[in-house]
Amino acid sequence: MNIVDIINKKRLGYKLTKEEIAFAINNYIDKKIEDYQMSALLMAICLNGMDSEETFNMTDVFLHSGDILDLSEINTTKVDKHSTGGIGDKTTLVLAPLVASCGVPVAKMSGRSLGFTGGTIDKLEAIPNLRTDLTLEEFINQVKEIGVAVVSQTGNLVPADKKIYALRDVTGTVQSLPLIASSIMSKKLASGVDKIVIDLKIGDGAFVKTVEEAKILGNIMVEIGKNYNKEVICVVTSMDQPLGKAIGNSLEVIEAMDTLKCEGPKDLEEVVLTLGSYMVSMGKNISYQDAQKELMENLKNGKAYSKFEEMVKMQKGNIEALEISSKVYSLKSKTTGFIKEIKAQKLGELVRSIGGGRYTKEDVVDFKVGMVLNKKVNDYVLEDEELVKVYLGDKDININEILDCFVIDMEQKEDNQLIYGVIK
Ligand code: URA
């Protein structure tokens, strides 16, 4: 077997065997296959796809590329959440402490920015000194002690995804349903949790653009879960515009804290409450409605915010020292009308271009940059009224490119749905 034959086979649209998938992935981890060869194979997969058997096999090879966590020391049902990625998606920062405050332990491993989307770990690392690289022992002890920990992939958990995720990010090979499914599910299966809620984002600012694609991806992930005896629920949510108002690492942390104090944007709160209600109802075996009531109470009575503070403190973060850029520009609308569309992907790309994300694996993220939207879809804006504030670092930006992301019209958008449904 050799990698060039495997690349050619997929380039020509044939199905790969489990042995071929394992050969490519395991030899890539062992550095016997080069980045450029793996990039070619990933691109062939992006272009020609993989069927469900290949996707199950890819997940299994990923899963067994490293350790599989045993969280049995935490002796209640552990429920995890994962997002397929979007713009302004700071859901985990709110959800993890909120769910933990209801007594359901959240032992969460998160990722970094990918393509035009941000990543929870970069957002957390915007908090000065905050440690995301806990050892396994520290991770488990923290969950046992305070009920929540959010960390980057520890030691040797799914090293295949860690390496391939970083490569996909910089080779235009993120947008492939089988690659997304195997990347997400292998990590969730390896992390030792009992049940999994997936925030499957669709729309302009997501990797999945249509409801049809979401159904395919959701069903694959639910089926993968069943193969390993894990219950998976996919909640399909809109990413047709950024979630909340802030895009950029430090700015998103601030918005997450506001949401934990019931002062955040309503769309973010609704997504958090929906995902959280599934997590708490699965974790405590109670009804969705009862779970939602508990979550709302803990947002209002401050328990969720206190849990966030506890988590940050335990991971050595200094929230007081969080910084945002002082180079702020207010961009004004050139016309009057309704916001018919906000081009989320383009805004995500623009935030990456000013330093908020990465183009190469080695890039250092500027946590202080980003944007805060003053208007969302279907809001009315007057000529000369602020559309967005831009927080710049040392990279410049063409202001018109930002303004072009806001489509203004005399009519409102008809279909402005936030939650599309559930796949289970
Ligand atoms: N999130 C992941 O963890 N992996 C992907 O491939 C896409 C989103």
Tab-separated table of C-alpha atoms and ligand atoms in Angstrom:
chain	number	residue	atom	x	y	z
A	1	MET	CA	0.000	0.000	0.000
A	2	ASN	CA	1.242	3.526	-0.683
A	3	ILE	CA	-0.187	6.997	-0.170
A	4	VAL	CA	-0.039	8.060	-3.828
A	5	ASP	CA	-2.278	5.137	-4.862
A	6	ILE	CA	-4.715	6.034	-2.066
A	7	ILE	CA	-4.815	9.698	-3.149
A	8	ASN	CA	-5.380	8.636	-6.779
A	9	LYS	CA	-8.117	6.208	-5.778
A	10	LYS	CA	-10.048	8.948	-3.964
A	11	ARG	CA	-9.301	11.471	-6.720
A	12	LEU	CA	-11.032	9.109	-9.135
A	13	GLY	CA	-14.026	8.859	-6.776
A	14	TYR	CA	-13.578	5.291	-5.491
A	15	LYS	CA	-14.385	4.091	-1.998
A	16	LEU	CA	-11.460	3.666	0.409
A	17	THR	CA	-11.148	0.577	2.605
A	18	LYS	CA	-10.648	0.860	6.361
A	19	GLU	CA	-7.053	-0.385	5.882
A	20	GLU	CA	-6.337	2.404	3.384
A	21	ILE	CA	-7.834	5.067	5.657
A	22	ALA	CA	-5.849	3.715	8.618
A	23	PHE	CA	-2.657	3.565	6.529
A	24	ALA	CA	-2.989	7.224	5.472
A	25	ILE	CA	-3.892	8.581	8.899
A	26	ASN	CA	-1.532	6.517	11.053
A	27	ASN	CA	1.440	7.128	8.796
A	28	TYR	CA	0.663	10.835	8.731
A	29	ILE	CA	0.778	10.954	12.527
A	30	ASP	CA	4.043	9.014	12.435
A	31	LYS	CA	5.436	11.637	10.009
A	32	LYS	CA	5.912	9.048	7.262
A	33	ILE	CA	3.402	10.889	5.099
A	34	GLU	CA	4.018	14.560	4.349
A	35	ASP	CA	1.655	17.517	4.866
A	36	TYR	CA	1.352	17.979	1.088
A	37	GLN	CA	0.290	14.373	0.575
A	38	MET	CA	-2.305	14.496	3.340
A	39	SER	CA	-3.529	17.836	1.927
A	40	ALA	CA	-4.025	16.197	-1.477
A	41	LEU	CA	-5.972	13.320	0.063
A	42	LEU	CA	-8.137	15.712	2.112
A	43	MET	CA	-8.884	17.740	-1.011
A	44	ALA	CA	-9.847	14.580	-2.915
A	45	ILE	CA	-12.187	13.671	-0.025
A	46	CYS	CA	-13.644	17.199	-0.078
A	47	LEU	CA	-14.318	16.958	-3.797
A	48	ASN	CA	-15.466	13.346	-4.061
A	49	GLY	CA	-16.925	12.682	-0.620
A	50	MET	CA	-17.017	9.512	1.471
A	51	ASP	CA	-19.985	7.214	2.049
A	52	SER	CA	-21.267	6.355	5.524
A	53	GLU	CA	-19.064	3.248	5.853
A	54	GLU	CA	-15.937	5.255	5.003
A	55	THR	CA	-17.042	7.962	7.475
A	56	PHE	CA	-17.582	5.386	10.265
A	57	ASN	CA	-14.141	3.923	9.482
A	58	MET	CA	-12.483	7.332	9.442
A	59	THR	CA	-14.083	8.119	12.836
A	60	ASP	CA	-12.893	4.818	14.273
A	61	VAL	CA	-9.330	5.315	13.021
A	62	PHE	CA	-9.312	8.855	14.453
A	63	LEU	CA	-10.753	7.622	17.749
A	64	HIS	CA	-8.104	4.925	18.157
A	65	SER	CA	-5.216	7.198	17.137
A	66	GLY	CA	-4.782	8.125	20.807
A	67	ASP	CA	-6.154	7.592	24.281
A	68	ILE	CA	-9.820	7.236	25.107
A	69	LEU	CA	-10.694	9.000	28.345
A	70	ASP	CA	-12.205	7.189	31.233
A	71	LEU	CA	-14.352	9.667	33.152
A	72	SER	CA	-16.011	7.030	35.321
A	73	GLU	CA	-14.536	8.742	38.400
A	74	ILE	CA	-17.170	11.441	37.806
A	75	ASN	CA	-20.080	9.265	38.729
A	76	THR	CA	-23.064	11.103	37.230
A	77	THR	CA	-24.206	11.323	33.608
A	78	LYS	CA	-21.790	13.506	31.680
A	79	VAL	CA	-23.264	15.412	28.756
A	80	ASP	CA	-21.121	17.270	26.249
A	81	LYS	CA	-21.947	19.849	23.612
A	82	HIS	CA	-20.140	20.587	20.389
A	83	SER	CA	-20.742	23.188	17.716
A	84	THR	CA	-20.029	22.633	14.047
A	85	GLY	CA	-18.683	26.183	14.097
A	86	GLY	CA	-19.853	29.654	13.234
A	87	ILE	CA	-19.270	33.389	13.510
A	88	GLY	CA	-19.614	34.965	16.942
A	89	ASP	CA	-20.361	31.564	18.424
A	90	LYS	CA	-19.470	31.998	22.081
A	91	THR	CA	-22.181	29.544	23.182
A	92	THR	CA	-19.854	27.239	25.144
A	93	LEU	CA	-18.624	30.086	27.344
A	94	VAL	CA	-22.192	30.613	28.549
A	95	LEU	CA	-23.521	27.078	28.321
A	96	ALA	CA	-20.795	25.185	30.191
A	97	PRO	CA	-21.055	27.122	33.496
A	98	LEU	CA	-24.831	27.443	33.165
A	99	VAL	CA	-25.405	23.695	32.735
A	100	ALA	CA	-22.886	22.942	35.508
A	101	SER	CA	-24.743	25.333	37.808
A	102	CYS	CA	-27.794	23.040	37.404
A	103	GLY	CA	-25.786	20.075	38.702
A	104	VAL	CA	-24.888	18.404	35.396
A	105	PRO	CA	-21.102	18.065	35.144
A	106	VAL	CA	-19.525	19.529	32.004
A	107	ALA	CA	-16.127	18.048	31.153
A	108	LYS	CA	-15.498	19.809	27.883
A	109	MET	CA	-12.723	19.714	25.353
A	110	SER	CA	-12.884	22.459	22.774
A	111	GLY	CA	-11.025	23.514	19.652
A	112	ARG	CA	-9.295	26.555	18.238
A	113	SER	CA	-10.394	28.736	15.344
A	114	LEU	CA	-10.989	26.856	12.123
A	115	GLY	CA	-11.184	28.570	8.731
A	116	PHE	CA	-13.328	31.686	8.989
A	117	THR	CA	-14.879	30.552	12.312
A	118	GLY	CA	-13.591	31.200	15.813
A	119	GLY	CA	-12.762	28.592	18.447
A	120	THR	CA	-13.652	28.378	22.131
A	121	ILE	CA	-10.061	27.782	23.224
A	122	ASP	CA	-8.828	30.982	21.557
A	123	LYS	CA	-11.685	32.852	23.233
A	124	LEU	CA	-10.810	31.431	26.646
A	125	GLU	CA	-7.136	32.197	26.130
A	126	ALA	CA	-8.091	35.845	25.588
A	127	ILE	CA	-8.501	35.850	29.379
A	128	PRO	CA	-4.952	36.554	30.577
A	129	ASN	CA	-3.166	33.616	32.226
A	130	LEU	CA	-6.118	31.247	31.748
A	131	ARG	CA	-4.860	27.701	31.400
A	132	THR	CA	-6.556	25.516	28.789
A	133	ASP	CA	-3.848	22.839	28.863
A	134	LEU	CA	-4.840	21.053	32.062
A	135	THR	CA	-3.438	17.590	32.626
A	136	LEU	CA	-5.961	14.802	32.627
A	137	GLU	CA	-5.752	14.585	36.389
A	138	GLU	CA	-6.300	18.337	36.817
A	139	PHE	CA	-9.187	18.187	34.337
A	140	ILE	CA	-10.996	15.385	36.164
A	141	ASN	CA	-10.308	16.895	39.586
A	142	GLN	CA	-11.682	20.254	38.494
A	143	VAL	CA	-14.910	18.692	37.181
A	144	LYS	CA	-15.241	16.704	40.404
A	145	GLU	CA	-14.639	19.814	42.504
A	146	ILE	CA	-16.644	22.536	40.721
A	147	GLY	CA	-18.574	20.623	38.040
A	148	VAL	CA	-17.043	22.255	34.987
A	149	ALA	CA	-13.800	22.497	33.026
A	150	VAL	CA	-13.241	23.648	29.441
A	151	VAL	CA	-9.848	22.646	28.071
A	152	SER	CA	-8.046	22.114	24.777
A	153	GLN	CA	-7.599	18.541	23.576
A	154	THR	CA	-5.435	17.007	26.269
A	155	GLY	CA	-2.263	15.017	25.775
A	156	ASN	CA	-2.860	12.200	23.440
A	157	LEU	CA	-6.569	12.430	22.750
A	158	VAL	CA	-7.365	11.996	19.039
A	159	PRO	CA	-3.928	13.212	17.886
A	160	ALA	CA	-5.000	12.420	14.315
A	161	ASP	CA	-7.751	15.016	14.429
A	162	LYS	CA	-5.503	17.529	16.173
A	163	LYS	CA	-2.970	17.348	13.339
A	164	ILE	CA	-5.462	17.050	10.484
A	165	TYR	CA	-7.759	19.800	11.874
A	166	ALA	CA	-4.847	22.250	11.809
A	167	LEU	CA	-3.946	21.170	8.261
A	168	ARG	CA	-7.557	21.443	7.008
A	169	ASP	CA	-7.723	24.948	8.432
A	170	VAL	CA	-4.972	26.183	6.118
A	171	THR	CA	-5.636	24.067	3.010
A	172	GLY	CA	-9.270	24.913	2.237
A	173	THR	CA	-10.404	21.428	3.238
A	174	VAL	CA	-12.728	22.158	6.133
A	175	GLN	CA	-16.015	22.035	4.220
A	176	SER	CA	-16.574	18.320	3.848
A	177	LEU	CA	-19.436	16.622	5.696
A	178	PRO	CA	-17.611	13.286	6.266
A	179	LEU	CA	-14.506	15.114	7.509
A	180	ILE	CA	-16.580	17.303	9.841
A	181	ALA	CA	-18.553	14.284	11.137
A	182	SER	CA	-15.477	12.157	11.827
A	183	SER	CA	-13.572	15.066	13.378
A	184	ILE	CA	-16.376	15.973	15.777
A	185	MET	CA	-17.537	12.472	16.660
A	186	SER	CA	-14.076	11.010	17.250
A	187	LYS	CA	-13.333	13.798	19.738
A	188	LYS	CA	-16.643	13.424	21.515
A	189	LEU	CA	-16.302	9.631	21.700
A	190	ALA	CA	-12.735	9.884	22.972
A	191	SER	CA	-13.644	12.406	25.633
A	192	GLY	CA	-15.456	9.788	27.690
A	193	VAL	CA	-18.832	11.539	28.001
A	194	ASP	CA	-22.119	9.649	28.107
A	195	LYS	CA	-24.377	11.812	25.942
A	196	ILE	CA	-23.737	14.417	23.288
A	197	VAL	CA	-25.654	17.497	22.118
A	198	ILE	CA	-24.465	18.969	18.830
A	199	ASP	CA	-25.202	22.505	17.742
A	200	LEU	CA	-25.402	21.966	14.009
A	201	LYS	CA	-25.134	25.388	12.467
A	202	ILE	CA	-26.404	26.165	8.998
A	203	GLY	CA	-26.231	29.255	6.878
A	204	ASP	CA	-23.814	31.704	5.349
A	205	GLY	CA	-21.491	31.793	8.374
A	206	ALA	CA	-21.367	28.025	8.863
A	207	PHE	CA	-19.548	25.203	7.083
A	208	VAL	CA	-22.944	23.647	6.355
A	209	LYS	CA	-24.977	25.882	4.093
A	210	THR	CA	-28.334	24.153	3.603
A	211	VAL	CA	-30.985	22.279	5.584
A	212	GLU	CA	-30.438	19.254	3.306
A	213	GLU	CA	-26.714	19.126	4.143
A	214	ALA	CA	-27.558	19.567	7.852
A	215	LYS	CA	-29.868	16.556	7.698
A	216	ILE	CA	-27.147	14.418	6.128
A	217	LEU	CA	-24.507	15.525	8.643
A	218	GLY	CA	-26.889	15.237	11.606
A	219	ASN	CA	-27.986	11.756	10.643
A	220	ILE	CA	-24.392	10.563	10.152
A	221	MET	CA	-23.399	11.849	13.590
A	222	VAL	CA	-26.449	10.286	15.284
A	223	GLU	CA	-25.657	6.972	13.551
A	224	ILE	CA	-21.984	7.126	14.560
A	225	GLY	CA	-23.141	7.692	18.145
A	226	LYS	CA	-25.425	4.658	17.977
A	227	ASN	CA	-22.503	2.488	16.817
A	228	TYR	CA	-20.771	3.330	20.096
A	229	ASN	CA	-23.913	3.243	22.244
A	230	LYS	CA	-23.925	7.010	22.860
A	231	GLU	CA	-27.053	9.101	22.553
A	232	VAL	CA	-26.549	12.060	20.197
A	233	ILE	CA	-28.995	14.923	19.632
A	234	CYS	CA	-28.305	17.492	16.913
A	235	VAL	CA	-30.033	20.857	17.290
A	236	VAL	CA	-30.040	22.650	13.939
A	237	THR	CA	-29.563	26.398	14.472
A	238	SER	CA	-29.165	29.325	12.123
A	239	MET	CA	-25.835	30.890	11.285
A	240	ASP	CA	-27.247	33.175	8.603
A	241	GLN	CA	-25.936	36.092	10.592
A	242	PRO	CA	-23.380	36.189	13.420
A	243	LEU	CA	-24.659	34.837	16.740
A	244	GLY	CA	-25.035	37.717	19.188
A	245	LYS	CA	-23.310	40.957	18.333
A	246	ALA	CA	-19.619	40.436	19.097
A	247	ILE	CA	-17.082	38.770	16.802
A	248	GLY	CA	-13.484	38.454	18.015
A	249	ASN	CA	-12.040	36.726	21.020
A	250	SER	CA	-12.005	39.237	23.922
A	251	LEU	CA	-15.182	40.922	22.706
A	252	GLU	CA	-16.947	37.563	22.681
A	253	VAL	CA	-15.839	36.797	26.234
A	254	ILE	CA	-17.406	40.087	27.334
A	255	GLU	CA	-20.645	39.262	25.520
A	256	ALA	CA	-20.707	35.787	27.065
A	257	MET	CA	-20.350	37.322	30.546
A	258	ASP	CA	-23.183	39.756	29.786
A	259	THR	CA	-25.361	36.820	28.720
A	260	LEU	CA	-24.577	34.994	31.948
A	261	LYS	CA	-25.900	38.104	33.715
A	262	CYS	CA	-29.094	38.126	31.555
A	263	GLU	CA	-27.834	41.208	29.748
A	264	GLY	CA	-26.771	39.538	26.520
A	265	PRO	CA	-28.310	39.384	23.058
A	266	LYS	CA	-31.560	37.419	22.860
A	267	ASP	CA	-30.542	35.136	19.976
A	268	LEU	CA	-27.499	33.907	21.907
A	269	GLU	CA	-29.614	33.380	25.023
A	270	GLU	CA	-32.186	31.378	23.027
A	271	VAL	CA	-29.565	29.079	21.495
A	272	VAL	CA	-27.949	28.570	24.911
A	273	LEU	CA	-31.291	27.783	26.568
A	274	THR	CA	-32.282	25.321	23.836
A	275	LEU	CA	-28.989	23.408	23.885
A	276	GLY	CA	-28.811	23.632	27.679
A	277	SER	CA	-32.339	22.278	28.107
A	278	TYR	CA	-31.426	19.171	26.113
A	279	MET	CA	-28.202	18.772	28.103
A	280	VAL	CA	-29.843	19.136	31.512
A	281	SER	CA	-32.835	16.967	30.599
A	282	MET	CA	-30.469	14.216	29.375
A	283	GLY	CA	-28.145	14.635	32.349
A	284	LYS	CA	-30.844	14.592	35.028
A	285	ASN	CA	-33.449	12.537	33.208
A	286	ILE	CA	-36.063	15.263	33.584
A	287	SER	CA	-38.382	16.887	31.036
A	288	TYR	CA	-37.144	19.516	28.593
A	289	GLN	CA	-39.520	22.049	30.182
A	290	ASP	CA	-38.279	21.400	33.728
A	291	ALA	CA	-34.695	21.649	32.535
A	292	GLN	CA	-35.403	24.961	30.823
A	293	LYS	CA	-36.975	26.327	34.025
A	294	GLU	CA	-33.868	25.452	36.050
A	295	LEU	CA	-31.573	27.048	33.487
A	296	MET	CA	-33.588	30.267	33.413
A	297	GLU	CA	-33.606	30.438	37.198
A	298	ASN	CA	-29.839	30.035	37.384
A	299	LEU	CA	-29.288	32.763	34.820
A	300	LYS	CA	-31.477	35.111	36.829
A	301	ASN	CA	-30.227	34.269	40.328
A	302	GLY	CA	-26.545	34.696	39.397
A	303	LYS	CA	-25.536	31.052	39.962
A	304	ALA	CA	-24.499	30.612	36.322
A	305	TYR	CA	-22.262	33.681	36.373
A	306	SER	CA	-20.691	32.619	39.685
A	307	LYS	CA	-19.912	29.224	38.144
A	308	PHE	CA	-18.158	30.972	35.251
A	309	GLU	CA	-16.078	33.009	37.707
A	310	GLU	CA	-15.233	29.857	39.628
A	311	MET	CA	-14.120	28.094	36.450
A	312	VAL	CA	-11.952	31.019	35.308
A	313	LYS	CA	-10.354	31.273	38.748
A	314	MET	CA	-9.644	27.561	38.941
A	315	GLN	CA	-8.030	27.667	35.485
A	316	LYS	CA	-5.910	30.607	36.753
A	317	GLY	CA	-7.456	33.213	34.452
A	318	ASN	CA	-7.496	36.879	35.374
A	319	ILE	CA	-10.750	38.238	34.024
A	320	GLU	CA	-9.996	41.753	35.288
A	321	ALA	CA	-7.044	41.897	32.905
A	322	LEU	CA	-9.076	41.083	29.751
A	323	GLU	CA	-8.201	43.631	27.092
A	324	ILE	CA	-9.901	44.970	23.987
A	325	SER	CA	-8.299	47.214	21.411
A	326	SER	CA	-8.547	50.957	21.967
A	327	LYS	CA	-8.306	51.605	18.202
A	328	VAL	CA	-12.079	51.715	17.679
A	329	TYR	CA	-13.927	52.930	14.577
A	330	SER	CA	-17.668	53.409	14.328
A	331	LEU	CA	-18.971	52.608	10.842
A	332	LYS	CA	-22.189	54.334	9.812
A	333	SER	CA	-24.908	53.266	7.409
A	334	LYS	CA	-24.992	55.016	4.051
A	335	THR	CA	-28.762	54.504	3.681
A	336	THR	CA	-31.993	54.106	5.632
A	337	GLY	CA	-33.911	50.807	5.661
A	338	PHE	CA	-34.153	47.316	7.135
A	339	ILE	CA	-31.105	45.063	7.507
A	340	LYS	CA	-32.062	42.295	5.105
A	341	GLU	CA	-28.852	40.308	5.341
A	342	ILE	CA	-25.547	40.278	7.230
A	343	LYS	CA	-22.856	38.335	5.395
A	344	ALA	CA	-21.572	36.305	8.303
A	345	GLN	CA	-18.819	34.339	6.543
A	346	LYS	CA	-17.336	37.502	5.053
A	347	LEU	CA	-17.380	39.212	8.468
A	348	GLY	CA	-15.657	36.159	9.946
A	349	GLU	CA	-13.037	36.333	7.222
A	350	LEU	CA	-12.528	40.050	7.844
A	351	VAL	CA	-12.032	39.466	11.570
A	352	ARG	CA	-9.485	36.773	10.691
A	353	SER	CA	-7.748	39.259	8.341
A	354	ILE	CA	-7.262	41.787	11.161
A	355	GLY	CA	-5.632	39.142	13.357
A	356	GLY	CA	-8.607	37.494	15.072
A	357	GLY	CA	-7.867	34.085	13.488
A	358	ARG	CA	-5.107	32.162	11.722
A	359	TYR	CA	-3.911	31.642	8.141
A	360	THR	CA	-0.976	29.411	9.034
A	361	LYS	CA	-0.621	26.948	11.865
A	362	GLU	CA	2.007	29.220	13.421
A	363	ASP	CA	0.006	32.495	13.351
A	364	VAL	CA	-0.445	34.221	16.696
A	365	VAL	CA	-4.016	35.408	17.297
A	366	ASP	CA	-4.640	39.015	18.342
A	367	PHE	CA	-7.322	38.555	20.998
A	368	LYS	CA	-8.081	42.278	21.242
A	369	VAL	CA	-9.461	42.804	17.724
A	370	GLY	CA	-12.937	42.256	16.323
A	371	MET	CA	-16.286	43.867	15.694
A	372	VAL	CA	-19.486	44.573	17.579
A	373	LEU	CA	-22.637	44.820	15.481
A	374	ASN	CA	-25.049	47.572	16.404
A	375	LYS	CA	-27.730	46.186	14.080
A	376	LYS	CA	-28.961	42.671	13.355
A	377	VAL	CA	-31.167	41.243	10.617
A	378	ASN	CA	-34.602	42.937	10.430
A	379	ASP	CA	-33.510	45.923	12.539
A	380	TYR	CA	-34.237	49.344	11.067
A	381	VAL	CA	-31.262	51.607	10.459
A	382	LEU	CA	-31.177	55.294	9.626
A	383	GLU	CA	-28.682	56.900	7.291
A	384	ASP	CA	-25.630	57.868	9.335
A	385	GLU	CA	-26.585	55.607	12.242
A	386	GLU	CA	-23.922	53.188	13.508
A	387	LEU	CA	-23.932	49.723	11.938
A	388	VAL	CA	-20.855	48.289	13.562
A	389	LYS	CA	-17.849	49.165	15.740
A	390	VAL	CA	-14.525	47.824	14.558
A	391	TYR	CA	-11.661	47.122	16.965
A	392	LEU	CA	-8.382	47.118	15.067
A	393	GLY	CA	-4.903	45.972	16.022
A	394	ASP	CA	-1.856	46.489	13.829
A	395	LYS	CA	-3.486	45.250	10.599
A	396	ASP	CA	-5.598	47.548	8.440
A	397	ILE	CA	-8.916	46.873	6.813
A	398	ASN	CA	-10.938	48.282	3.930
A	399	ILE	CA	-13.980	49.852	5.602
A	400	ASN	CA	-16.145	49.381	2.500
A	401	GLU	CA	-15.644	45.626	2.683
A	402	ILE	CA	-17.276	45.681	6.122
A	403	LEU	CA	-20.131	47.944	5.029
A	404	ASP	CA	-20.780	45.664	2.034
A	405	CYS	CA	-21.585	42.848	4.487
A	406	PHE	CA	-24.793	44.676	5.474
A	407	VAL	CA	-27.537	44.422	2.844
A	408	ILE	CA	-30.121	47.165	3.466
A	409	ASP	CA	-33.544	47.057	1.868
A	410	MET	CA	-36.991	48.584	2.276
A	411	GLU	CA	-38.460	45.197	3.267
A	412	GLN	CA	-37.660	42.899	6.179
A	413	LYS	CA	-36.344	39.366	5.678
A	414	GLU	CA	-39.292	36.957	5.747
A	415	ASP	CA	-37.691	33.801	7.056
A	416	ASN	CA	-35.561	34.724	10.064
A	417	GLN	CA	-35.692	31.443	11.948
A	418	LEU	CA	-33.133	30.773	14.687
A	419	ILE	CA	-33.809	27.142	15.644
A	420	TYR	CA	-34.683	24.846	12.740
A	421	GLY	CA	-35.301	21.606	14.593
A	422	VAL	CA	-33.733	18.553	16.120
A	423	ILE	CA	-32.241	15.358	14.663
A	424	LYS	CA	-32.030	12.356	16.981
B	1	URA	N1	-15.641	21.307	14.395
B	1	URA	C1	-14.786	20.263	14.509
B	1	URA	O1	-14.429	19.866	15.599
B	1	URA	N2	-14.337	19.687	13.410
B	1	URA	C2	-14.714	20.089	12.194
B	1	URA	O2	-14.276	19.519	11.239
B	1	URA	C3	-15.596	21.178	12.057
B	1	URA	C4	-16.060	21.777	13.190
